[in-house]
GROMACS .gro file of N, CA and C in nm:
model
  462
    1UNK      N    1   0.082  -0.119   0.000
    1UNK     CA    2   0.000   0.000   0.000
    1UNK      C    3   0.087   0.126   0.000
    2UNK      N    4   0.181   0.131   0.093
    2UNK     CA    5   0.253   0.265   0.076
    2UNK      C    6   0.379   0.283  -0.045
    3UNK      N    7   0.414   0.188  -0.121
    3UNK     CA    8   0.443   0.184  -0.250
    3UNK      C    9   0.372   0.183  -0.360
    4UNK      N   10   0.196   0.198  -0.340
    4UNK     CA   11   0.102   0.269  -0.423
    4UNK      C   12   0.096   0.377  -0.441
    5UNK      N   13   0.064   0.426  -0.263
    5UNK     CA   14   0.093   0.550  -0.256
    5UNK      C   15   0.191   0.640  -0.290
    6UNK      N   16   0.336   0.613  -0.286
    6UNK     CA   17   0.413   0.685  -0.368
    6UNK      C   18   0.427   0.694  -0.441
    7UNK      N   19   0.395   0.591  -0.526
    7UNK     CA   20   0.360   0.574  -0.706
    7UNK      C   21   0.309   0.721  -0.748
    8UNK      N   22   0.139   0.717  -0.646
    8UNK     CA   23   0.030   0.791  -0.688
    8UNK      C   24   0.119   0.972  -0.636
    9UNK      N   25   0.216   0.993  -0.550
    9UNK     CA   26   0.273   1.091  -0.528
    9UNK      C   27   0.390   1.155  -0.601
   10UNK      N   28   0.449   1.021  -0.679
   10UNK     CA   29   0.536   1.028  -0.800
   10UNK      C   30   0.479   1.052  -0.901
   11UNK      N   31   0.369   1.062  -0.930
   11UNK     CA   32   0.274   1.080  -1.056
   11UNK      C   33   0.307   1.001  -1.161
   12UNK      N   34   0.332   0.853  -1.103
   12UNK     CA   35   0.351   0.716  -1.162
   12UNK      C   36   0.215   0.693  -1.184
   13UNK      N   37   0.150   0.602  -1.311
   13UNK     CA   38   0.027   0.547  -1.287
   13UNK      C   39   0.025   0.418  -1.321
   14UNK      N   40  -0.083   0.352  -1.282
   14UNK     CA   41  -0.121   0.223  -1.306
   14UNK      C   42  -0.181   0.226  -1.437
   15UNK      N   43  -0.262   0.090  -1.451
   15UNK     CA   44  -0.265   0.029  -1.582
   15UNK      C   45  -0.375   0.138  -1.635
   16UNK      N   46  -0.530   0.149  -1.563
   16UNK     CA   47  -0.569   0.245  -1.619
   16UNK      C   48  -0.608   0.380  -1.711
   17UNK      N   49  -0.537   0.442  -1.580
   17UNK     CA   50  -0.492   0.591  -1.633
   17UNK      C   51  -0.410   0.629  -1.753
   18UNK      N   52  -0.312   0.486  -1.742
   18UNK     CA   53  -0.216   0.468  -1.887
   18UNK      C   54  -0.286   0.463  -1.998
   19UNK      N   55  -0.404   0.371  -1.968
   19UNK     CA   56  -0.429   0.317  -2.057
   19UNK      C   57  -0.550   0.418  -2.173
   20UNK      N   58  -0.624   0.457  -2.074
   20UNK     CA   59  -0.705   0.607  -2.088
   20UNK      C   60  -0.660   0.696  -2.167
   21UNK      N   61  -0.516   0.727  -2.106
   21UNK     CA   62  -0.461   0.843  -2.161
   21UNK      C   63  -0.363   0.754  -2.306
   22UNK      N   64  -0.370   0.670  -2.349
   22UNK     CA   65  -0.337   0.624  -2.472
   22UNK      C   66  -0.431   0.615  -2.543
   23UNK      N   67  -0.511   0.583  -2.541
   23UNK     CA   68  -0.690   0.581  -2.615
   23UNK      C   69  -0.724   0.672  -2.632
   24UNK      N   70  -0.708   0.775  -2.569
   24UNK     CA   71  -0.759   0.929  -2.575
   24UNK      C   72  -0.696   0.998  -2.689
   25UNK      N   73  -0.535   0.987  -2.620
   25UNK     CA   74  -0.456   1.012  -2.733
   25UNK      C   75  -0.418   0.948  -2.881
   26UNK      N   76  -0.487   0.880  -2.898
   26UNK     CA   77  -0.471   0.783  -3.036
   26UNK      C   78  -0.611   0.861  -3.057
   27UNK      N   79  -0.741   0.844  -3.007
   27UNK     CA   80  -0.833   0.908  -3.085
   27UNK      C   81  -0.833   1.038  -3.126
   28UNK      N   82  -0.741   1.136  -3.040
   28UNK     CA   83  -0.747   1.272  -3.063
   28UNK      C   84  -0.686   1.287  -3.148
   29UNK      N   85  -0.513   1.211  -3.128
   29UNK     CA   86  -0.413   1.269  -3.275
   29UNK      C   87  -0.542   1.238  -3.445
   30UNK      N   88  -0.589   1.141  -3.441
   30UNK     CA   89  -0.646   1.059  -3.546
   30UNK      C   90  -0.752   1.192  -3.612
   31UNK      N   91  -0.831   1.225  -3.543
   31UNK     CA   92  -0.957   1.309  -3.509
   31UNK      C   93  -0.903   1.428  -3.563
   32UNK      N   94  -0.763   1.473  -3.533
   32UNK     CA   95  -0.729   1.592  -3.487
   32UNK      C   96  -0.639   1.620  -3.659
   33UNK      N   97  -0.616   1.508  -3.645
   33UNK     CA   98  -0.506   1.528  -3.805
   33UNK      C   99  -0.602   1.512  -3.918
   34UNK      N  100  -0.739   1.464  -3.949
   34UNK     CA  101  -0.784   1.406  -4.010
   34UNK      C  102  -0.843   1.566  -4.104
   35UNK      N  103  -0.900   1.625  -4.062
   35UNK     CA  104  -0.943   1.796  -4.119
   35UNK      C  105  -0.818   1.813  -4.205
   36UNK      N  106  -0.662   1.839  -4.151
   36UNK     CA  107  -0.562   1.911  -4.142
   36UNK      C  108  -0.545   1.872  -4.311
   37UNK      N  109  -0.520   1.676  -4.284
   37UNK     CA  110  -0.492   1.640  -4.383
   37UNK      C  111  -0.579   1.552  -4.523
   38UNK      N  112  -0.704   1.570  -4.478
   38UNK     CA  113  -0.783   1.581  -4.620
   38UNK      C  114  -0.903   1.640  -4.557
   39UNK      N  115  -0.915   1.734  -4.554
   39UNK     CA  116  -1.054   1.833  -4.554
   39UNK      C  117  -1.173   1.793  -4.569
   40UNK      N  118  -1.144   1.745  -4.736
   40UNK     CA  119  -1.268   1.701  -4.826
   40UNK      C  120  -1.328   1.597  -4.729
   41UNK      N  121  -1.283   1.459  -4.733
   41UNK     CA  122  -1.301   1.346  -4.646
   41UNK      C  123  -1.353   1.387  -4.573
   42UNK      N  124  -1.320   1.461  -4.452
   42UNK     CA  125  -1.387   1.483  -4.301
   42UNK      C  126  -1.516   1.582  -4.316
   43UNK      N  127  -1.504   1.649  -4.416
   43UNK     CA  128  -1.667   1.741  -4.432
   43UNK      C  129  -1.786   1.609  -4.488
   44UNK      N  130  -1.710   1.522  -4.570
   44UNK     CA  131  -1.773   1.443  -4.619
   44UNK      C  132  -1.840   1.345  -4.474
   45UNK      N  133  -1.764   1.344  -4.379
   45UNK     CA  134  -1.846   1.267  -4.322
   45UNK      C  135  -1.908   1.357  -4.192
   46UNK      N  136  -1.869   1.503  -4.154
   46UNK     CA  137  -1.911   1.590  -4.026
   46UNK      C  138  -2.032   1.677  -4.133
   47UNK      N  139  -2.031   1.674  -4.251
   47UNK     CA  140  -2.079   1.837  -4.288
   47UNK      C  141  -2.000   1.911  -4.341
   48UNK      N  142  -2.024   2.045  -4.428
   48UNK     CA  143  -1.974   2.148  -4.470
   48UNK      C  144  -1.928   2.262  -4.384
   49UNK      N  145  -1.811   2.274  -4.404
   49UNK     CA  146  -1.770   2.410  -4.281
   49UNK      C  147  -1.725   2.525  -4.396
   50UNK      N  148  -1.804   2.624  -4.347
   50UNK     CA  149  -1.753   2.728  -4.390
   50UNK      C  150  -1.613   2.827  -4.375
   51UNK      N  151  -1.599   2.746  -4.266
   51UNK     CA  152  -1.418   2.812  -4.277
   51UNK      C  153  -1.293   2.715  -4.265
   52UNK      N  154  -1.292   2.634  -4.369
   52UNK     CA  155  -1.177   2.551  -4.343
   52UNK      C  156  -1.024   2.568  -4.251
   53UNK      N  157  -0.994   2.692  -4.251
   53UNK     CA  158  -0.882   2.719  -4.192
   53UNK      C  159  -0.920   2.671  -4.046
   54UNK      N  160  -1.010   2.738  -3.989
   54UNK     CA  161  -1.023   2.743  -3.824
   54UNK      C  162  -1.085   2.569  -3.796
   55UNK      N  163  -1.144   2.472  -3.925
   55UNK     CA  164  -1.173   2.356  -3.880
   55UNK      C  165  -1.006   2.290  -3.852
   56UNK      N  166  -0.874   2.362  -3.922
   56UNK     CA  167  -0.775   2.299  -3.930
   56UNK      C  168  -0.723   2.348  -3.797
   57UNK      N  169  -0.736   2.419  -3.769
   57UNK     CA  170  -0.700   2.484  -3.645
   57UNK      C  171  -0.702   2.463  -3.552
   58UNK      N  172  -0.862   2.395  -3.474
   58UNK     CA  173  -0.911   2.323  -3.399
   58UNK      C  174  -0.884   2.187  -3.393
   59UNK      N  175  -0.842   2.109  -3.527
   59UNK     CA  176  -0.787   2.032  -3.549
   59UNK      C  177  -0.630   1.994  -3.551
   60UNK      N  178  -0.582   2.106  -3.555
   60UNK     CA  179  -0.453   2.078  -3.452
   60UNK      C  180  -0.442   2.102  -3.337
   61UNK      N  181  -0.490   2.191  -3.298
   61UNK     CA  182  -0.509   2.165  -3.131
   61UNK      C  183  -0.590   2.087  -3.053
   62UNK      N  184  -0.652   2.001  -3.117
   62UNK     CA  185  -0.694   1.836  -3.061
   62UNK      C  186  -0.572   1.762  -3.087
   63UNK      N  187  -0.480   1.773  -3.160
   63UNK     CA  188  -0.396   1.660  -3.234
   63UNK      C  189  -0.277   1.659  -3.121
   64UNK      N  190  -0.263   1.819  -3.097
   64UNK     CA  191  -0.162   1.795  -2.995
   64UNK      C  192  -0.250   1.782  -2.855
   65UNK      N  193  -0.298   1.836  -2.795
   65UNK     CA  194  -0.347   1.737  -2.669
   65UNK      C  195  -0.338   1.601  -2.667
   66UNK      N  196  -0.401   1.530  -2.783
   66UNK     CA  197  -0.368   1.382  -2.807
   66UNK      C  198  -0.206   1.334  -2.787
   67UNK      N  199  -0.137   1.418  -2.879
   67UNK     CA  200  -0.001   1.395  -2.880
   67UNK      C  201   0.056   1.378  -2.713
   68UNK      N  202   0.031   1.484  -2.632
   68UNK     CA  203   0.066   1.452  -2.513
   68UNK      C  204   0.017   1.350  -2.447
   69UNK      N  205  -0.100   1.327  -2.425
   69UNK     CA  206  -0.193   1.229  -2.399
   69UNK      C  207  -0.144   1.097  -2.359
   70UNK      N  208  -0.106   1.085  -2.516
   70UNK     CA  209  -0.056   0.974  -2.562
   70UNK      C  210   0.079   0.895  -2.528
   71UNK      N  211   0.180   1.066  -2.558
   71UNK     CA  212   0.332   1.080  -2.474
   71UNK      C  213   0.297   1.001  -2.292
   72UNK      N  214   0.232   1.055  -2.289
   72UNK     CA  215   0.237   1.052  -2.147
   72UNK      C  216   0.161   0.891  -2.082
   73UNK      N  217   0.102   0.872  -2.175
   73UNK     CA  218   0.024   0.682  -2.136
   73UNK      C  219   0.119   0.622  -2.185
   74UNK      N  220   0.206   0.619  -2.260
   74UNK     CA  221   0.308   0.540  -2.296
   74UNK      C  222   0.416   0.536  -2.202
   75UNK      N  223   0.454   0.644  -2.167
   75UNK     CA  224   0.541   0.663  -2.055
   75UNK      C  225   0.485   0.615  -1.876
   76UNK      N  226   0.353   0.619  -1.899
   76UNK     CA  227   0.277   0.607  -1.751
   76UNK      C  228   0.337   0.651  -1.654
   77UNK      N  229   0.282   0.818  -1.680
   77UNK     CA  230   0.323   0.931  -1.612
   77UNK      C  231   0.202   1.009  -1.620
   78UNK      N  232   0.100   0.998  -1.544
   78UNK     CA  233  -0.025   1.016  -1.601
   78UNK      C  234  -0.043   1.088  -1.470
   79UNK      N  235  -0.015   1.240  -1.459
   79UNK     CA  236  -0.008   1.285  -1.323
   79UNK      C  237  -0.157   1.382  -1.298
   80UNK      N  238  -0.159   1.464  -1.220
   80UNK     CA  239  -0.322   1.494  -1.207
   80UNK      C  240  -0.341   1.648  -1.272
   81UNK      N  241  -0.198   1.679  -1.352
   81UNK     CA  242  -0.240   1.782  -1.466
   81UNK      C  243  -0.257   1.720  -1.608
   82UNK      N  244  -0.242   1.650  -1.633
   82UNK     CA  245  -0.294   1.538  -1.751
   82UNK      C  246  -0.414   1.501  -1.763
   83UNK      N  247  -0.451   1.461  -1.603
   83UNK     CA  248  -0.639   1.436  -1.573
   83UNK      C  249  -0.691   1.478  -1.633
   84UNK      N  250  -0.653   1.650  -1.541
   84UNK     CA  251  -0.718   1.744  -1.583
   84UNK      C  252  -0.764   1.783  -1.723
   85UNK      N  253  -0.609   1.785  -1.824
   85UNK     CA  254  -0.673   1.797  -1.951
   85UNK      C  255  -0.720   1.742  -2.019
   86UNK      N  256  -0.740   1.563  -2.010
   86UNK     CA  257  -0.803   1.449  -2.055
   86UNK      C  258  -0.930   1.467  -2.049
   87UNK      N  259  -0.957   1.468  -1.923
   87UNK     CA  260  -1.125   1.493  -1.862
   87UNK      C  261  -1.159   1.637  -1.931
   88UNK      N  262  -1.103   1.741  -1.888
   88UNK     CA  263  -1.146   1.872  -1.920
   88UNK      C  264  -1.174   1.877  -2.106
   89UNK      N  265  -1.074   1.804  -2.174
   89UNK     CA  266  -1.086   1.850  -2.338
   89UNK      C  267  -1.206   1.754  -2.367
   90UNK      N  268  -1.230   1.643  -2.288
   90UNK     CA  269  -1.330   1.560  -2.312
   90UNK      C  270  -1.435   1.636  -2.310
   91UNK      N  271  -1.492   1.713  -2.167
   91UNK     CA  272  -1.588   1.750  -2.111
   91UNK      C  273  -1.634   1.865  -2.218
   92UNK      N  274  -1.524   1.911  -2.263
   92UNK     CA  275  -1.566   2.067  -2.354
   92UNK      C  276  -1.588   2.006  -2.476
   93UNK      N  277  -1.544   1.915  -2.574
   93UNK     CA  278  -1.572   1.911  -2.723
   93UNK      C  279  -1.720   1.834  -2.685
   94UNK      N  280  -1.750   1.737  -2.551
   94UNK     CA  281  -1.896   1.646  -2.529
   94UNK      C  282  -1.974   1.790  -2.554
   95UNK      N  283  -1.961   1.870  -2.452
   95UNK     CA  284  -2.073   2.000  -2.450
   95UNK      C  285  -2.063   2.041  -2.583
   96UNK      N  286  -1.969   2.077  -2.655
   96UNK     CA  287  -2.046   2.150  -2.824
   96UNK      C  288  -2.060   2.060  -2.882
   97UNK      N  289  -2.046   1.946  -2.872
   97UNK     CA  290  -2.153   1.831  -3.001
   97UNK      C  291  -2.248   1.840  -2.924
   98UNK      N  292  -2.326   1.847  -2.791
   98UNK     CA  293  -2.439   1.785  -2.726
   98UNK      C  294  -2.534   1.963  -2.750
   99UNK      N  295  -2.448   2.118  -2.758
   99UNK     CA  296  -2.519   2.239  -2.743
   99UNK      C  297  -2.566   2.227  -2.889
  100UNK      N  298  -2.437   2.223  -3.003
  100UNK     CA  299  -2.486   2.258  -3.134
  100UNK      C  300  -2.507   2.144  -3.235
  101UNK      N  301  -2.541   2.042  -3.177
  101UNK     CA  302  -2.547   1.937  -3.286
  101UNK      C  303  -2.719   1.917  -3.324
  102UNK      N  304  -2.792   1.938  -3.238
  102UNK     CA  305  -2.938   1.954  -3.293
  102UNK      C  306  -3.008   2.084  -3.345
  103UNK      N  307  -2.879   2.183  -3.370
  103UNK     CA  308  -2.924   2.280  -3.402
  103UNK      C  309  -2.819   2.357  -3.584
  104UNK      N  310  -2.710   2.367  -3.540
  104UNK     CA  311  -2.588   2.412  -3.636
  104UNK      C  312  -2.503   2.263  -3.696
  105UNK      N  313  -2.463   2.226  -3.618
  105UNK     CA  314  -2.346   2.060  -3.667
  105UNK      C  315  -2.442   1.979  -3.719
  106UNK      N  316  -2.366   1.873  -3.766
  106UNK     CA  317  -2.388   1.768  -3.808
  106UNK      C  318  -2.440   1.635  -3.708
  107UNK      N  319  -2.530   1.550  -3.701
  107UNK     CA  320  -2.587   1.516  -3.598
  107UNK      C  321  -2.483   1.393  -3.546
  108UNK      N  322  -2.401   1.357  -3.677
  108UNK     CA  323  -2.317   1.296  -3.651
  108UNK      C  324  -2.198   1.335  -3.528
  109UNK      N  325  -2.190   1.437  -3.489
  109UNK     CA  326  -2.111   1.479  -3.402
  109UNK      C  327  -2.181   1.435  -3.257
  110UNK      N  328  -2.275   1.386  -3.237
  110UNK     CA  329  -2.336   1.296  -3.136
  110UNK      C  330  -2.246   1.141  -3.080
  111UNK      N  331  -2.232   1.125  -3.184
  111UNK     CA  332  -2.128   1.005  -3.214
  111UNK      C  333  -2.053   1.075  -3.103
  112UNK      N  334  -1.972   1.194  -3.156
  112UNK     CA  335  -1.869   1.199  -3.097
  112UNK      C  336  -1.892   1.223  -2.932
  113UNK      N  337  -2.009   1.261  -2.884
  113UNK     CA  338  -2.042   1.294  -2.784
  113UNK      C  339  -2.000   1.142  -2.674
  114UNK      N  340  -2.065   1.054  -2.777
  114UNK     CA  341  -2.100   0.936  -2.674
  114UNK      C  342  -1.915   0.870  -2.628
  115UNK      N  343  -1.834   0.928  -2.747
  115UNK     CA  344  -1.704   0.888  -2.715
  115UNK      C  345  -1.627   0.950  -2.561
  116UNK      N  346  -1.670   1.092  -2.639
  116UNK     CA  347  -1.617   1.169  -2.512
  116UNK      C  348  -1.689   1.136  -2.326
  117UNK      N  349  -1.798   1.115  -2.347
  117UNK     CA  350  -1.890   1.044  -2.246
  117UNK      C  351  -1.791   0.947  -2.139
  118UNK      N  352  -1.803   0.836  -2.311
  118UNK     CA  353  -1.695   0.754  -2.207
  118UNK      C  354  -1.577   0.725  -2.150
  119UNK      N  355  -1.514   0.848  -2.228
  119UNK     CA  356  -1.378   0.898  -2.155
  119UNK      C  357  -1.421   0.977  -2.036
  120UNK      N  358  -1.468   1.068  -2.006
  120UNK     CA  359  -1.493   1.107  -1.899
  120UNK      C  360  -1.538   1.016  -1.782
  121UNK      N  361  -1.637   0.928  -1.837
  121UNK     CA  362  -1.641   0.808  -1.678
  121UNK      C  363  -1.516   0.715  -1.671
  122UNK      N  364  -1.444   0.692  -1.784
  122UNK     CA  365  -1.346   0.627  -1.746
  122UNK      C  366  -1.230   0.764  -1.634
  123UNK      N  367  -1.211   0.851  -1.669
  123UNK     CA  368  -1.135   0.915  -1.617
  123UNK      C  369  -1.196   0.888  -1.466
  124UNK      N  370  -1.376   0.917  -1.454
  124UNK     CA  371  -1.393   0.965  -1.326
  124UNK      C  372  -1.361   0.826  -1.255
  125UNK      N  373  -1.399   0.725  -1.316
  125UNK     CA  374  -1.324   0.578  -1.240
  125UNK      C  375  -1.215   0.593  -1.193
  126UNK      N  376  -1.090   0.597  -1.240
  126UNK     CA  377  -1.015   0.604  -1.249
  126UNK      C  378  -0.960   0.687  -1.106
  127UNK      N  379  -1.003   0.833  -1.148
  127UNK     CA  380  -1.002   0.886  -0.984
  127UNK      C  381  -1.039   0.845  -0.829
  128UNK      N  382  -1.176   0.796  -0.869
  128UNK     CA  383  -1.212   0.770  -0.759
  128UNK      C  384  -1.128   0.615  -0.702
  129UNK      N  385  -1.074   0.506  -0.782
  129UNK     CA  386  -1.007   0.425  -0.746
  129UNK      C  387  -0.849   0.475  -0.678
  130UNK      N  388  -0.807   0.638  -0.734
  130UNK     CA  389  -0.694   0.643  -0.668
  130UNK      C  390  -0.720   0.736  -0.553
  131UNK      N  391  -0.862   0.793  -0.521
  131UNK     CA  392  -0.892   0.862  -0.377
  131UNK      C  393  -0.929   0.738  -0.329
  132UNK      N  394  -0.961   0.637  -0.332
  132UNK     CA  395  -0.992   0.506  -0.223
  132UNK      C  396  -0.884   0.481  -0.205
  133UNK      N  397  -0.741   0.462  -0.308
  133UNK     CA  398  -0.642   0.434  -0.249
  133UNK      C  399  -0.547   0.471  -0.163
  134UNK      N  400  -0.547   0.617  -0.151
  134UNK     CA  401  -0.535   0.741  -0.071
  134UNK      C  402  -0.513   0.686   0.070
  135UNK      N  403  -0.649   0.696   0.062
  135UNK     CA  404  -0.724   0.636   0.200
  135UNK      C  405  -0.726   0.835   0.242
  136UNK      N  406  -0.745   0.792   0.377
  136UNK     CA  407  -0.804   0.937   0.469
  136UNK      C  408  -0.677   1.032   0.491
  137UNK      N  409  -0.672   1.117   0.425
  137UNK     CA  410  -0.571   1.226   0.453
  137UNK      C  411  -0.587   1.300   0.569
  138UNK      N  412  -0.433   1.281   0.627
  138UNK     CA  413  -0.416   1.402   0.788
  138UNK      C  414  -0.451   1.505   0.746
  139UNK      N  415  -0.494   1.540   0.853
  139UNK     CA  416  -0.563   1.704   0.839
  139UNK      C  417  -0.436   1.778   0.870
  140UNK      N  418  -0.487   1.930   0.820
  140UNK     CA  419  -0.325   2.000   0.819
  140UNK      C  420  -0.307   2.064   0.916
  141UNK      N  421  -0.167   2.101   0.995
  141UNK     CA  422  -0.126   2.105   1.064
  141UNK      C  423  -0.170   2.259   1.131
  142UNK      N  424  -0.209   2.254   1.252
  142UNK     CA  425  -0.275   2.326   1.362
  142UNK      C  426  -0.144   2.454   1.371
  143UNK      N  427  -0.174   2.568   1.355
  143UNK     CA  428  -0.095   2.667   1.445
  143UNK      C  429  -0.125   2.702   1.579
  144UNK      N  430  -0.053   2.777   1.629
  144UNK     CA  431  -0.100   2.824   1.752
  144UNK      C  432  -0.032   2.950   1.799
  145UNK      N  433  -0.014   3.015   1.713
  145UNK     CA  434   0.060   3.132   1.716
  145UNK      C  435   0.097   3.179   1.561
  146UNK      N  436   0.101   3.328   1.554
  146UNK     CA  437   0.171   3.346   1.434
  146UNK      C  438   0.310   3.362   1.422
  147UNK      N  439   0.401   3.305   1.461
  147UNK     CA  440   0.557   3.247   1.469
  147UNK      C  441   0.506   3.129   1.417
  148UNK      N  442   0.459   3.020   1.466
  148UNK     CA  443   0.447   2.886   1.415
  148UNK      C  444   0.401   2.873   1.245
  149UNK      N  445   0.303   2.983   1.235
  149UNK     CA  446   0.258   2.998   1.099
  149UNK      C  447   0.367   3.030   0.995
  150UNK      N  448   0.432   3.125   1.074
  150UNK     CA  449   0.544   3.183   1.005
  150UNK      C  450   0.655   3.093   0.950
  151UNK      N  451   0.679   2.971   1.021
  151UNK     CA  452   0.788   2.882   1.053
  151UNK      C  453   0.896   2.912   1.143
  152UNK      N  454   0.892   3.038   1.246
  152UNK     CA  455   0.959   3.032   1.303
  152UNK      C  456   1.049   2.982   1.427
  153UNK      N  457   1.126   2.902   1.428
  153UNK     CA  458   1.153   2.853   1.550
  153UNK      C  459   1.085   2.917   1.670
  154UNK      N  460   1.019   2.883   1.785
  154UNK     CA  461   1.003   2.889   1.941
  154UNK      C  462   1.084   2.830   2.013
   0.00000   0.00000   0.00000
């Protein structure tokens, strides 16, 4: 247990989180390069965009999040600013297929919703298996003076 725990303090990860953040990152680079490098193709299957540049745009900046993603599940170094952007880029592209897809997008971008979905519960798994492993964190340390706060010797 306390060689979990330092794992989880080394921002070492288990099979999971690795594994998450390789899946993520293989779908994003894929997703992300696919606009960049044939346009035609990807309107053909999302819809017509009226501004190709900014679909390429957005499409590289999915490609590299993935890229790290990916860097980083391979390496299983999957620390809790990685989470963050795994879960977080998930959570934001789910919300604009789920705001504008019955209205502006292509309905096909629903699809993409249900992907991002399940990256996000995998992430939230994922967490909550390494706060059980935790276990109960000491509470932080009591002052009793402002010298002590300070760090100053008494």
């Amino acid at each position: 247990m306390e060689e979990a725990i330092a794992q989880l303090r080394a921002g070492e990860s288990r099979p999971l989180p690795s594994g998450l953040a390789v899946a993520q990152g293989v779908f994003y680079v894929g997703t992300g390069v696919w606009p960049i490098v044939h346009l035609r193709s990807f309107e053909a299957v999302t819809g017509p965009k009226p501004e190709g540049w900014l679909v390429k745009t957005v499409g590289a900046l999915i490609a590299v999040v993935g890229g790290a993603l990916l860097l980083a599940g391979l390496r299983r170094r999957v620390g809790p600013e990685l989470r963050l952007l795994a879960a977080g880029s998930a959570a934001s592209l789910a919300a604009v297929d789920v705001i504008y897809s019955p209205q502006r997008i292509s309905p096909v971008y629903l699809l993409d919703a249900v992907a991002e979905g399940v990256l996000i519960a995998g992430w939230c798994v994922s967490a909550a298996r390494d706060w059980k492993l935790r276990g109960p964190q000491p509470p932080p340390p009591q002052y009793t003076s402002p010298e002590d706060a300070a760090g100053f010797p008494t």
